[in-house]
XYZ file of C-alpha atoms in Angstrom:
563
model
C 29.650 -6.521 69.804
C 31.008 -4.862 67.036
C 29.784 -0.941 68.254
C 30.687 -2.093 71.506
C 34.502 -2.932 70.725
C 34.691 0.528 68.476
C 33.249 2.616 71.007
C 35.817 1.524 73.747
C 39.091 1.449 71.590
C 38.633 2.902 68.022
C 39.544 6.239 67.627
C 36.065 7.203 65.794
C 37.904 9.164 63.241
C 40.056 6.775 61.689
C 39.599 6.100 58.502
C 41.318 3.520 55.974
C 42.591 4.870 52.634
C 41.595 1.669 51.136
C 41.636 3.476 47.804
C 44.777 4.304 47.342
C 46.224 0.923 46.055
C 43.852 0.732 43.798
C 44.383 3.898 42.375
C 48.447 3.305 42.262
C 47.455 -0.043 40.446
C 45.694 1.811 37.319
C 48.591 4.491 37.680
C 50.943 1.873 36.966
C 53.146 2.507 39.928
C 52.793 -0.895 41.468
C 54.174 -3.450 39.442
C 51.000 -5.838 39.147
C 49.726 -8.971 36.638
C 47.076 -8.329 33.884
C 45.088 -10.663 36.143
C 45.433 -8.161 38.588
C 45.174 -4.916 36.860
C 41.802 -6.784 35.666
C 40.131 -7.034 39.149
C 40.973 -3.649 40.283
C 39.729 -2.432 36.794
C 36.448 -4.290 37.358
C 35.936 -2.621 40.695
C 36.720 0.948 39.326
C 34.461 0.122 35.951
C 31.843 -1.248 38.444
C 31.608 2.507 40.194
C 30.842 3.552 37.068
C 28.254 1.346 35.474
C 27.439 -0.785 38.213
C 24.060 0.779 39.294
C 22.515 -0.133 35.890
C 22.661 -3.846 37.467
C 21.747 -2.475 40.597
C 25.170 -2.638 42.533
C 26.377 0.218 44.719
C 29.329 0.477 46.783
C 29.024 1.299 50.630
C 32.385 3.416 52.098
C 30.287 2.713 54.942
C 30.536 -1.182 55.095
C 34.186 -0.975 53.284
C 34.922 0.739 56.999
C 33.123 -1.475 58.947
C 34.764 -4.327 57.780
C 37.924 -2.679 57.828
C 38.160 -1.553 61.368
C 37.158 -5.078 62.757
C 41.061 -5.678 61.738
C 42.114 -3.158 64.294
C 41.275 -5.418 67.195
C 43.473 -7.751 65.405
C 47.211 -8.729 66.982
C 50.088 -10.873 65.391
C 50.351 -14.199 67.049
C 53.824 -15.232 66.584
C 56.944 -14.176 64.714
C 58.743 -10.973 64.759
C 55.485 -9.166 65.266
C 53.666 -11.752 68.185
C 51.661 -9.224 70.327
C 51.314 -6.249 68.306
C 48.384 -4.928 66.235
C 47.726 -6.174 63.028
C 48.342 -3.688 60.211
C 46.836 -5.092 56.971
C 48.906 -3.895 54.012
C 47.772 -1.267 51.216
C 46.682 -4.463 49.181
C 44.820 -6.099 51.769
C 42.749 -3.136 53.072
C 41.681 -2.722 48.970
C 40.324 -6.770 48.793
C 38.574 -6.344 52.084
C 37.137 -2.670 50.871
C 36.039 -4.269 47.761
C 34.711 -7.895 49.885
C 32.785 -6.427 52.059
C 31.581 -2.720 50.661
C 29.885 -3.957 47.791
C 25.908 -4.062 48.054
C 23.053 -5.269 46.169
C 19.840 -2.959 45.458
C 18.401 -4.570 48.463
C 21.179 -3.307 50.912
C 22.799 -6.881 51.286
C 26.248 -7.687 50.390
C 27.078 -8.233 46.547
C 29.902 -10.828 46.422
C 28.899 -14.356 47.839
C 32.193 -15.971 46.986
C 35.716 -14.695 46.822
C 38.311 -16.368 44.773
C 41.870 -15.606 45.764
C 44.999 -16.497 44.617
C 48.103 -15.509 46.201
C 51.701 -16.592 47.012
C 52.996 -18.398 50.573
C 54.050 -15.695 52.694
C 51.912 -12.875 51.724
C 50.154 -13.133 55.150
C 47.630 -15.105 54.153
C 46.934 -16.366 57.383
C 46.213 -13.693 59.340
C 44.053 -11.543 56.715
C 41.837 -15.064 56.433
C 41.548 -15.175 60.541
C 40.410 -11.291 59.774
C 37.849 -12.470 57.638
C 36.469 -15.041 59.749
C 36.057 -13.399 62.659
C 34.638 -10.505 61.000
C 31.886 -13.004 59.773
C 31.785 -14.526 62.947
C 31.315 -12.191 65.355
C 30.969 -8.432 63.600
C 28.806 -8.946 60.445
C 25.595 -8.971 62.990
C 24.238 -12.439 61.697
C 22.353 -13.949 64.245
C 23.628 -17.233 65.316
C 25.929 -17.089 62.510
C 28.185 -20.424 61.635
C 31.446 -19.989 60.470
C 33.703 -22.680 59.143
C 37.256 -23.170 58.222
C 37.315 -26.206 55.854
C 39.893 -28.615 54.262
C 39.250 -32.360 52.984
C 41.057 -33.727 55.913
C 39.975 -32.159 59.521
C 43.684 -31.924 60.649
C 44.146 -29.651 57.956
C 41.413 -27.767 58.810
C 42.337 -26.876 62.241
C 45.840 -25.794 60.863
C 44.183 -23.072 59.594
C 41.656 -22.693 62.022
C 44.351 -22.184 64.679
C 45.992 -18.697 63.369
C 42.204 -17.183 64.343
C 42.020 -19.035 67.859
C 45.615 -17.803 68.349
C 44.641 -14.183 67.999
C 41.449 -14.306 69.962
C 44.029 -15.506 72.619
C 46.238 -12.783 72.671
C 43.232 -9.788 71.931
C 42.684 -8.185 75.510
C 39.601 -7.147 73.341
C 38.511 -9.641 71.539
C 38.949 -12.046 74.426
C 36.463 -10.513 76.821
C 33.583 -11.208 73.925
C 34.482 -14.649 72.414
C 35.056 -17.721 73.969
C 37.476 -20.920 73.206
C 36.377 -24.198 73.769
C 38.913 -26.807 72.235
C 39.452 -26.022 68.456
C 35.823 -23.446 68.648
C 35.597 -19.914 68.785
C 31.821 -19.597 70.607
C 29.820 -16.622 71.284
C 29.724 -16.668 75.330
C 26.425 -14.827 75.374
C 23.185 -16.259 76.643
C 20.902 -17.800 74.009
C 23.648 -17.027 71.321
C 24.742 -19.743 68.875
C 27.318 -18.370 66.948
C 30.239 -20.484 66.418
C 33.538 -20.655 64.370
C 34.960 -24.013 64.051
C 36.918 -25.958 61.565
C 35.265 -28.736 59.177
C 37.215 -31.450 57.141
C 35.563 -34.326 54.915
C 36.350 -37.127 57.437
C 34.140 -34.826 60.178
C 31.697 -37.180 61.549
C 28.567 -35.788 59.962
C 28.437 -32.995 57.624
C 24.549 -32.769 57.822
C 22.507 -30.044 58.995
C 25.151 -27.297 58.575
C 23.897 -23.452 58.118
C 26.967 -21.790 57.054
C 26.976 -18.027 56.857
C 30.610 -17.914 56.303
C 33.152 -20.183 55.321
C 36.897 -19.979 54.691
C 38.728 -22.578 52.174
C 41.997 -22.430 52.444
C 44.767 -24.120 49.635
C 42.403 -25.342 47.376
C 44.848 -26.604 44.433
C 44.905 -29.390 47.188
C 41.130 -30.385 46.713
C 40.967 -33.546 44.717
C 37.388 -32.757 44.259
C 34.644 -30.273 45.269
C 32.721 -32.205 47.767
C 33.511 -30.096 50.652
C 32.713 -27.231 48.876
C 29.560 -28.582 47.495
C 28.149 -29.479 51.129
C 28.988 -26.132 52.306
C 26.992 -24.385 49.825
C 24.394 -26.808 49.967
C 23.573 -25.198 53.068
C 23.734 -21.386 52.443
C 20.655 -21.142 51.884
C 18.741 -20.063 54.741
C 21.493 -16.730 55.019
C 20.463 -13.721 53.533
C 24.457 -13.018 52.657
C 26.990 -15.814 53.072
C 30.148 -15.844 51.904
C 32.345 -18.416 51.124
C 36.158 -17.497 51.056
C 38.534 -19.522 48.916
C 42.181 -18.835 49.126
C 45.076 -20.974 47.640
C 48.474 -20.961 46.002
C 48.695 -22.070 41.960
C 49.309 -25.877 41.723
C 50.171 -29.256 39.080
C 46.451 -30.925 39.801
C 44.308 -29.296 36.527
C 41.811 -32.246 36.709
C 40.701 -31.244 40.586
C 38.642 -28.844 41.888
C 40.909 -26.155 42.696
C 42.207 -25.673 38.514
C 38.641 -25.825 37.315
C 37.945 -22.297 40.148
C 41.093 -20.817 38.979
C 39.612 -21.255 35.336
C 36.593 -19.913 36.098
C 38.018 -16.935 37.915
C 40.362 -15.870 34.892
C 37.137 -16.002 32.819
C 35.172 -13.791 35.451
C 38.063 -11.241 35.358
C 37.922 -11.423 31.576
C 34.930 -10.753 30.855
C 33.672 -13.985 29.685
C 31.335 -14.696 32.404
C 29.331 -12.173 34.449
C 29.140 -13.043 37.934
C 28.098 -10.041 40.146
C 28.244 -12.383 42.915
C 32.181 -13.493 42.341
C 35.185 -11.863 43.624
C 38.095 -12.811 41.519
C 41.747 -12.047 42.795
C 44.742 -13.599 41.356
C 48.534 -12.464 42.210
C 50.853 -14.034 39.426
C 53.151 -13.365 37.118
C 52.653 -11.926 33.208
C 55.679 -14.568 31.802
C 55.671 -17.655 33.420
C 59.040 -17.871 31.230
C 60.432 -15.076 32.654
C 60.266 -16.692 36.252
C 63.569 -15.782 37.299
C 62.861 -12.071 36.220
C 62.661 -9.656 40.094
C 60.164 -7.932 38.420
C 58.028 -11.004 37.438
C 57.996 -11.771 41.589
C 57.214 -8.340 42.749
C 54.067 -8.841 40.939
C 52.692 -12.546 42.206
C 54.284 -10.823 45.854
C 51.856 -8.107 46.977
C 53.315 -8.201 50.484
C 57.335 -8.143 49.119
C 59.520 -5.671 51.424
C 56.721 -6.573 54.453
C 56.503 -10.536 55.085
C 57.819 -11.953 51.792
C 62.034 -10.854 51.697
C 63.899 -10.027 48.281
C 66.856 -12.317 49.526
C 64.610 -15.355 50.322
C 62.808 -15.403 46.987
C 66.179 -14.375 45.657
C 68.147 -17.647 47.489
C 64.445 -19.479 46.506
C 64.654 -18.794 42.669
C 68.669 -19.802 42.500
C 68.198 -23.336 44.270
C 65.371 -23.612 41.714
C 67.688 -22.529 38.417
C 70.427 -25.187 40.569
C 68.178 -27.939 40.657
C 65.569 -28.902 38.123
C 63.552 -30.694 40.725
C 63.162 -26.992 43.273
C 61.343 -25.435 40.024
C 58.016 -26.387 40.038
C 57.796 -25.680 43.910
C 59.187 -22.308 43.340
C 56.572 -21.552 40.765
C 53.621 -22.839 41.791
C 53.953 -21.870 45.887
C 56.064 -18.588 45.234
C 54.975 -16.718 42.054
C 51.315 -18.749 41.434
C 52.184 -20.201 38.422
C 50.488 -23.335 36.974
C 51.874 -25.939 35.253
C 49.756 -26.598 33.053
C 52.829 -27.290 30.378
C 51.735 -24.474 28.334
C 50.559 -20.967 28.178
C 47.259 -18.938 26.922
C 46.698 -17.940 23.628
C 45.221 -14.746 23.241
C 44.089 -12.513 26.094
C 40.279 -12.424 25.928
C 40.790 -8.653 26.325
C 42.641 -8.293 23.175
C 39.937 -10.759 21.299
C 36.700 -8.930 22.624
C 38.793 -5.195 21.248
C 38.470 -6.408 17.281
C 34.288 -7.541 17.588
C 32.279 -5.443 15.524
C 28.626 -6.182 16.286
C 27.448 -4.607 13.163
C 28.934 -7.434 10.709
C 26.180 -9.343 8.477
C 27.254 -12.050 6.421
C 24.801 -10.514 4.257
C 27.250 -7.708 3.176
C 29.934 -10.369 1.656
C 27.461 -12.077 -0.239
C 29.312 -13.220 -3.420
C 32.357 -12.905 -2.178
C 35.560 -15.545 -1.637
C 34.720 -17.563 1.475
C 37.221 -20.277 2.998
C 35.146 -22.172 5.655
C 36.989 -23.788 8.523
C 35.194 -26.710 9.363
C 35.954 -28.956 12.894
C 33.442 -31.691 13.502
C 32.937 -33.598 16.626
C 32.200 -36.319 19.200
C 29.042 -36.284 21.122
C 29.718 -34.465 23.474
C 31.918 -31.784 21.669
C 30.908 -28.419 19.618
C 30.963 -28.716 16.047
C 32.072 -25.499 14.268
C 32.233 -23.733 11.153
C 34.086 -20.432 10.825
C 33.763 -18.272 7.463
C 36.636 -16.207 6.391
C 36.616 -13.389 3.824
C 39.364 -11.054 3.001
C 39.251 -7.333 2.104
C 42.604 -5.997 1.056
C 44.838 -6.574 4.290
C 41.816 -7.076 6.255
C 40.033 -10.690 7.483
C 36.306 -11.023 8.546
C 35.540 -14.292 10.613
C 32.106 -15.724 10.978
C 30.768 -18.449 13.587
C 28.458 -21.133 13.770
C 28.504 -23.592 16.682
C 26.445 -26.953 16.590
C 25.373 -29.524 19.449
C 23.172 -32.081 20.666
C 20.060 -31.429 22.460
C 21.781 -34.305 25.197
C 24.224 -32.206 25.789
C 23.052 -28.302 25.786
C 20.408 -29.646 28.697
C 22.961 -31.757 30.500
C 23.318 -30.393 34.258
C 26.268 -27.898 34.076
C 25.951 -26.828 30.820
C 23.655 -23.959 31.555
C 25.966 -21.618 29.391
C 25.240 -24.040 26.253
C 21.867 -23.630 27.318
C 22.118 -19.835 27.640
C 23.956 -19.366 24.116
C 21.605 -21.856 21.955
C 18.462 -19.251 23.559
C 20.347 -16.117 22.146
C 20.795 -18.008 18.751
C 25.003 -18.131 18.887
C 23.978 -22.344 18.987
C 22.159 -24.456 17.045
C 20.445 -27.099 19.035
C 20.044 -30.701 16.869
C 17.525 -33.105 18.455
C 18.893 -36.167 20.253
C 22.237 -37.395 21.710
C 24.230 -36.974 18.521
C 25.087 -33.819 16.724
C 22.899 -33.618 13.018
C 25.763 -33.545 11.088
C 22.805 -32.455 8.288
C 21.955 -29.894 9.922
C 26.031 -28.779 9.158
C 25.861 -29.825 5.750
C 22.870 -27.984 4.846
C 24.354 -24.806 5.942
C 27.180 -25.390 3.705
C 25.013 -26.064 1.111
C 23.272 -22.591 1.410
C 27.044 -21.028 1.977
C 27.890 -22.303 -1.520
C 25.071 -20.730 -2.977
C 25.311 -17.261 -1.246
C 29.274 -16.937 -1.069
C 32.704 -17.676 -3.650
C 33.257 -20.694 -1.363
C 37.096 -21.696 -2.183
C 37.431 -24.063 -0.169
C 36.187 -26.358 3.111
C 39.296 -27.516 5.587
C 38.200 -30.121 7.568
C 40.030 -32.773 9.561
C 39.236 -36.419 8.264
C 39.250 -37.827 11.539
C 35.414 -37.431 12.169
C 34.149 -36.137 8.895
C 35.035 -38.904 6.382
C 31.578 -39.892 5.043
C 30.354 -36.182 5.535
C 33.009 -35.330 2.904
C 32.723 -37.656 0.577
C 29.123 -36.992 0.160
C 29.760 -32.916 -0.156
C 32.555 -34.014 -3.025
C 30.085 -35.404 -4.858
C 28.214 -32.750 -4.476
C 30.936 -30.470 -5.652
C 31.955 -28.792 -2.681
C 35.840 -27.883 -2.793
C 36.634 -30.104 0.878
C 39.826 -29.978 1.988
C 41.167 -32.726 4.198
C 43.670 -31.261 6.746
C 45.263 -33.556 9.666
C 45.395 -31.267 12.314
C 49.273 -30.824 13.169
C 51.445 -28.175 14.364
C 53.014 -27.977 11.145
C 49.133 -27.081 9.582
C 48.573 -24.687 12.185
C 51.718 -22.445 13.026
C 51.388 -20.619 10.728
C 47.791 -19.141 10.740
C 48.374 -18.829 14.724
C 51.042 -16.496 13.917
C 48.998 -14.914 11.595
C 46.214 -14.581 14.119
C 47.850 -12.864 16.887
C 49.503 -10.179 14.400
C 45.678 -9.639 13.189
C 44.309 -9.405 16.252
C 47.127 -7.004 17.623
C 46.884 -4.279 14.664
C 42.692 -4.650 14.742
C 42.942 -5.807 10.872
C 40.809 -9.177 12.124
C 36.907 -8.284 13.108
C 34.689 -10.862 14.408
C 30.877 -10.713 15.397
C 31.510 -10.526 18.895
C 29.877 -14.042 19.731
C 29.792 -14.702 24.056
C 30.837 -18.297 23.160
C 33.704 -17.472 20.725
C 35.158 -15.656 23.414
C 34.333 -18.296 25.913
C 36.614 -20.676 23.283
C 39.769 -18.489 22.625
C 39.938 -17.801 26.883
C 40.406 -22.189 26.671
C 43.214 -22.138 24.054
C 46.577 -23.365 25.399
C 49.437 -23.156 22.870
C 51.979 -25.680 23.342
C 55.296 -25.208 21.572
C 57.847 -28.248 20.435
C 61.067 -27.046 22.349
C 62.691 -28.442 18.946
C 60.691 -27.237 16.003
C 59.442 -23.942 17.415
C 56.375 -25.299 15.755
C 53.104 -24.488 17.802
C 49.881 -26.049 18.455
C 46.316 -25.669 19.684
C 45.233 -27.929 22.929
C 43.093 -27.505 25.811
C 43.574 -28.465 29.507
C 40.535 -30.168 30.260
C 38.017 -32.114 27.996
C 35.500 -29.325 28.808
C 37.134 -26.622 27.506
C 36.065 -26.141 24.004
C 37.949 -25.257 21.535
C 36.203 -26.183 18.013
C 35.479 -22.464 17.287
C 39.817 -21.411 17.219
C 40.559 -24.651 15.459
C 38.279 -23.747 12.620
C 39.441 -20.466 12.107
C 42.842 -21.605 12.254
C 41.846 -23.777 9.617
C 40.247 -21.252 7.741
C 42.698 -18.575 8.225
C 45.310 -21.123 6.977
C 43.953 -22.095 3.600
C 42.986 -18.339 3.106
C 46.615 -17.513 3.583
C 48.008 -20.219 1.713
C 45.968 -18.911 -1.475
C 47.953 -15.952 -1.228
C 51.033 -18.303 -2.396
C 49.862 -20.933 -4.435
C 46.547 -21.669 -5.776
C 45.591 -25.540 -4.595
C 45.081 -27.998 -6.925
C 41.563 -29.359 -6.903
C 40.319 -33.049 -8.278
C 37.197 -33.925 -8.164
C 36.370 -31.288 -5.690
C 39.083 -32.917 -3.537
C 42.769 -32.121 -2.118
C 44.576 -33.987 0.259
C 47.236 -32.220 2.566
């Protein structure tokens, strides 16, 4: 259909310039996020080194894809009845959706991830995307879905695509509408495009090439998702499309995607199969800032109006009760009730893969340590200063239970490159720990071991005896302020180095800093239980003894202080 529908009404020499925004993006002249600027990096960095993991990119699909959006027409509003004309950032996404191949000439990404604002004409570019699936990507009896955890929410979305079948001279003379279903009217041909909620009466037997999720913050949980995928199977390149505003929910589905997707664009995780595309702002405190909503607006000055956001963001600053709406629906903001600690980006810039502890052997060692629950990491981090300079080491401990626990494949991953020790059972070896400290006594000028008392009580005591200088620390804001601060000015001039560890990184990309409004005093959280965090908190630790020694020498008794 799709060679048939060019040849007839597609001038054969038009060409999108999908590159363009992409290219104004790295110039700076679009005002854009860092989450942003990070996706359109990762394409560029990708046309670079991607064919040593056997990606290319395809101008010819990018076109192919694109030019399935001429045949396209607005169905209501200002613009009902004429031709759809996707905006600079749009034709980029789809460029990068759709032109990206594997080695084996089928499509790289699998599953997109985006994030964007109400009003950025969402609706239309996901009706573009599923009937491109639908009826253009030449998948034999391909099976579309739009899908939402109730079924009339489903068909909301559903409709914009049946709407502009309906008014495409074009596109109407090749699909067919039966009720909510977009069908392929063709003899023997099974393709369909229909919507799917949870309450549909059976979710069995599905064989989704495509599928389109739209406002996922709204998921309570991933079942829908999970069926759908289930089924992918049998495609040789499906693609599931998940597109949703920023929400309040962080213990549903939609949060834990969103956290995964800031990971992918940071580097964390490698995911050649992921497509990660988040329009927000760079201050969430800055909300009522023009600038900050030009960059969670991609489509501003086409279907999102200064003067609305404008009359938006001063009902919100009027009354307290407009504000979270305005952030989360408007500029993508979470409120997660506070805000990232360092930027991966700027963490991953001070590793130095070359550090041994063997170089600082004999030297003065402060040694965070932050013990743990079952099913948490424990983690020691060595510090050692050199003039203005601080060297941090990691070690990461945890059960056998829980590194082979479904869904914990990167614990697996990181205990088979060494960066985690494995103990047997479904309890961390806290001997395992102490040995190691044991052997760090020997080998460094260990001045002292911060720990918090709260699960290492008996551990301690026994190391006192043993004359190891443990320091008990209750982990509070007012401990921890000031090694954050510390941190962040380390990590900004490069004067901090670290070994570069996957799973460090992995930790500081799940540190949330929350801030007493009163005390300006900060501390380290997470916002979900699986989040780890053990490897920041004993550095903090570490850093903060370290920097207290610069003051006052502590006064040990009995190889024990008390803070």
């Amino acid at each position: 259909m799709a060679s048939e529908l060019k040849a007839s009404s597609v001038d054969e020499e038009y060409i999108f310039n999908w590159d363009s925004y992409g290219q104004a993006v790295l110039a700076g002249e679009i005002p854009v996020s860092k989450w942003t600027r990070l996706g359109v990096e990762r394409h560029y960095n990708d046309l670079e080194h991607g064919y040593k993991r056997g990606l290319k990119f395809s101008e010819a699909h990018a076109q192919h894809a694109l030019e399935s959006f001429l045949f396209l027409r607005h169905s209501k509003g200002e613009w009902a009845g004429q031709q759809f004309q996707p905006s600079p950032w749009q034709v980029f996404w789809v460029a990068v959706q759709f032109g990206w191949l594997r080695a084996d000439g089928t499509r790289r990404f699998r599953e997109v991830w985006e994030e964007v604002p109400r009003k950025n004409g969402k609706s239309t570019k996901l009706a573009g995307v599923g009937i491109y699936l639908f009826q253009f990507d030449g998948e034999g009896g391909a099976e579309v879905y739009t899908a939402a955890t109730k079924m009339d929410q489903a068909k909301i979305t559903h409709a914009e695509a049946v709407r502009m079948v309906q008014v495409s001279p074009l596109l109407r003379k090749h699909i067919g509408i039966r009720r909510d279903e977009l069908f392929n009217p063709m003899p023997g041909r099974a393709d369909v495009f229909k919507p799917l909620g949870r309450d549909s009466k059976s979710l069995d037997g599905l064989n989704p090439h495509g599928a389109i999720f739209d406002e996922v913050h709204a998921h309570p949980t991933s079942e829908i998702y999970d069926v759908i995928k289930s089924g992918i199977g049998a495609r040789l390149q499906p693609m599931l499309h998940q597109i949703t505003t920023a929400g309040t929910d962080l213990s549903g589905f939609g949060f834990n995607q969103h956290t995964y997707a800031e990971k992918v664009l940071e580097g964390v995780f490698e995911d050649d199969e992921f497509l990660a595309i988040i329009y927000t702002v760079d201050n969430p405190k800055d909300w009522t800032n023009p600038i900050e909503w030009a960059k969670a607006n991609p489509n501003l000055g086409v279907s999102v109006y200064f003067d609305g956001l404008k009359a938006a963001c001063d009902k919100a600053v009027r009354q307290s009760t407009e504000e979270p709406n305005f952030k989360t629906k408007r500029l993508n903001i979470w409120l997660t009730g506070g805000e990232k600690w360092i930027p991966v980006t700027e963490w991953k810039k001070c590793a130095n893969k070359t550090l041994s502890l063997d170089d600082f052997a004999g030297e003065p060692c402060w040694i965070g340590l932050d013990l743990a629950e079952k099913s948490d990491i424990a983690a020691l981090c060595l510090v050692f200063k050199r003039n203005n300079q601080y060297f941090v080491f990691f070690r990461f401990y945890l059960n056998e239970s829980q590194v082979t626990m479904v869904g914990h494949e990167h614990f697996y991953k990181w205990e088979k490159s060494g960066e985690l020790v494995m103990t047997p059972g479904n309890a961390t070896d806290f001997n395992v720990i102490a040995d190691d400290l044991r052997s760090y006594k020997n080998k460094f000028n260990v001045q002292e071991i911060p720990y918090d008392p709260k699960f290492a009580a008996y551990f301690a005591t026994t190391l006192i005896d043993e004359g190891l200088p443990m320091v008990e620390i209750i982990q509070t804001a007012s401990h921890f302020t000031l090694p954050i601060i510390e941190i962040e000015n380390l990590v900004l001039t490069g004067d901090l180095q670290h070994e570069g560890k996957e799973s460090m990184d992995w930790m500081m990309s799940n540190v949330v800093m929350r801030e007493s409004k009163f005390s300006g005093l900060k501390h380290p959280t997470k916002e979900k239980k699986e989040n780890k965090i053990d490897g920041p908190v004993a550095m903090l630790m570490a850093v903060g003894r370290a920097l207290g020694g610069e003051v006052e020498a502590p006064k040990i008794k009995q190889g024990f202080v008390a803070l």
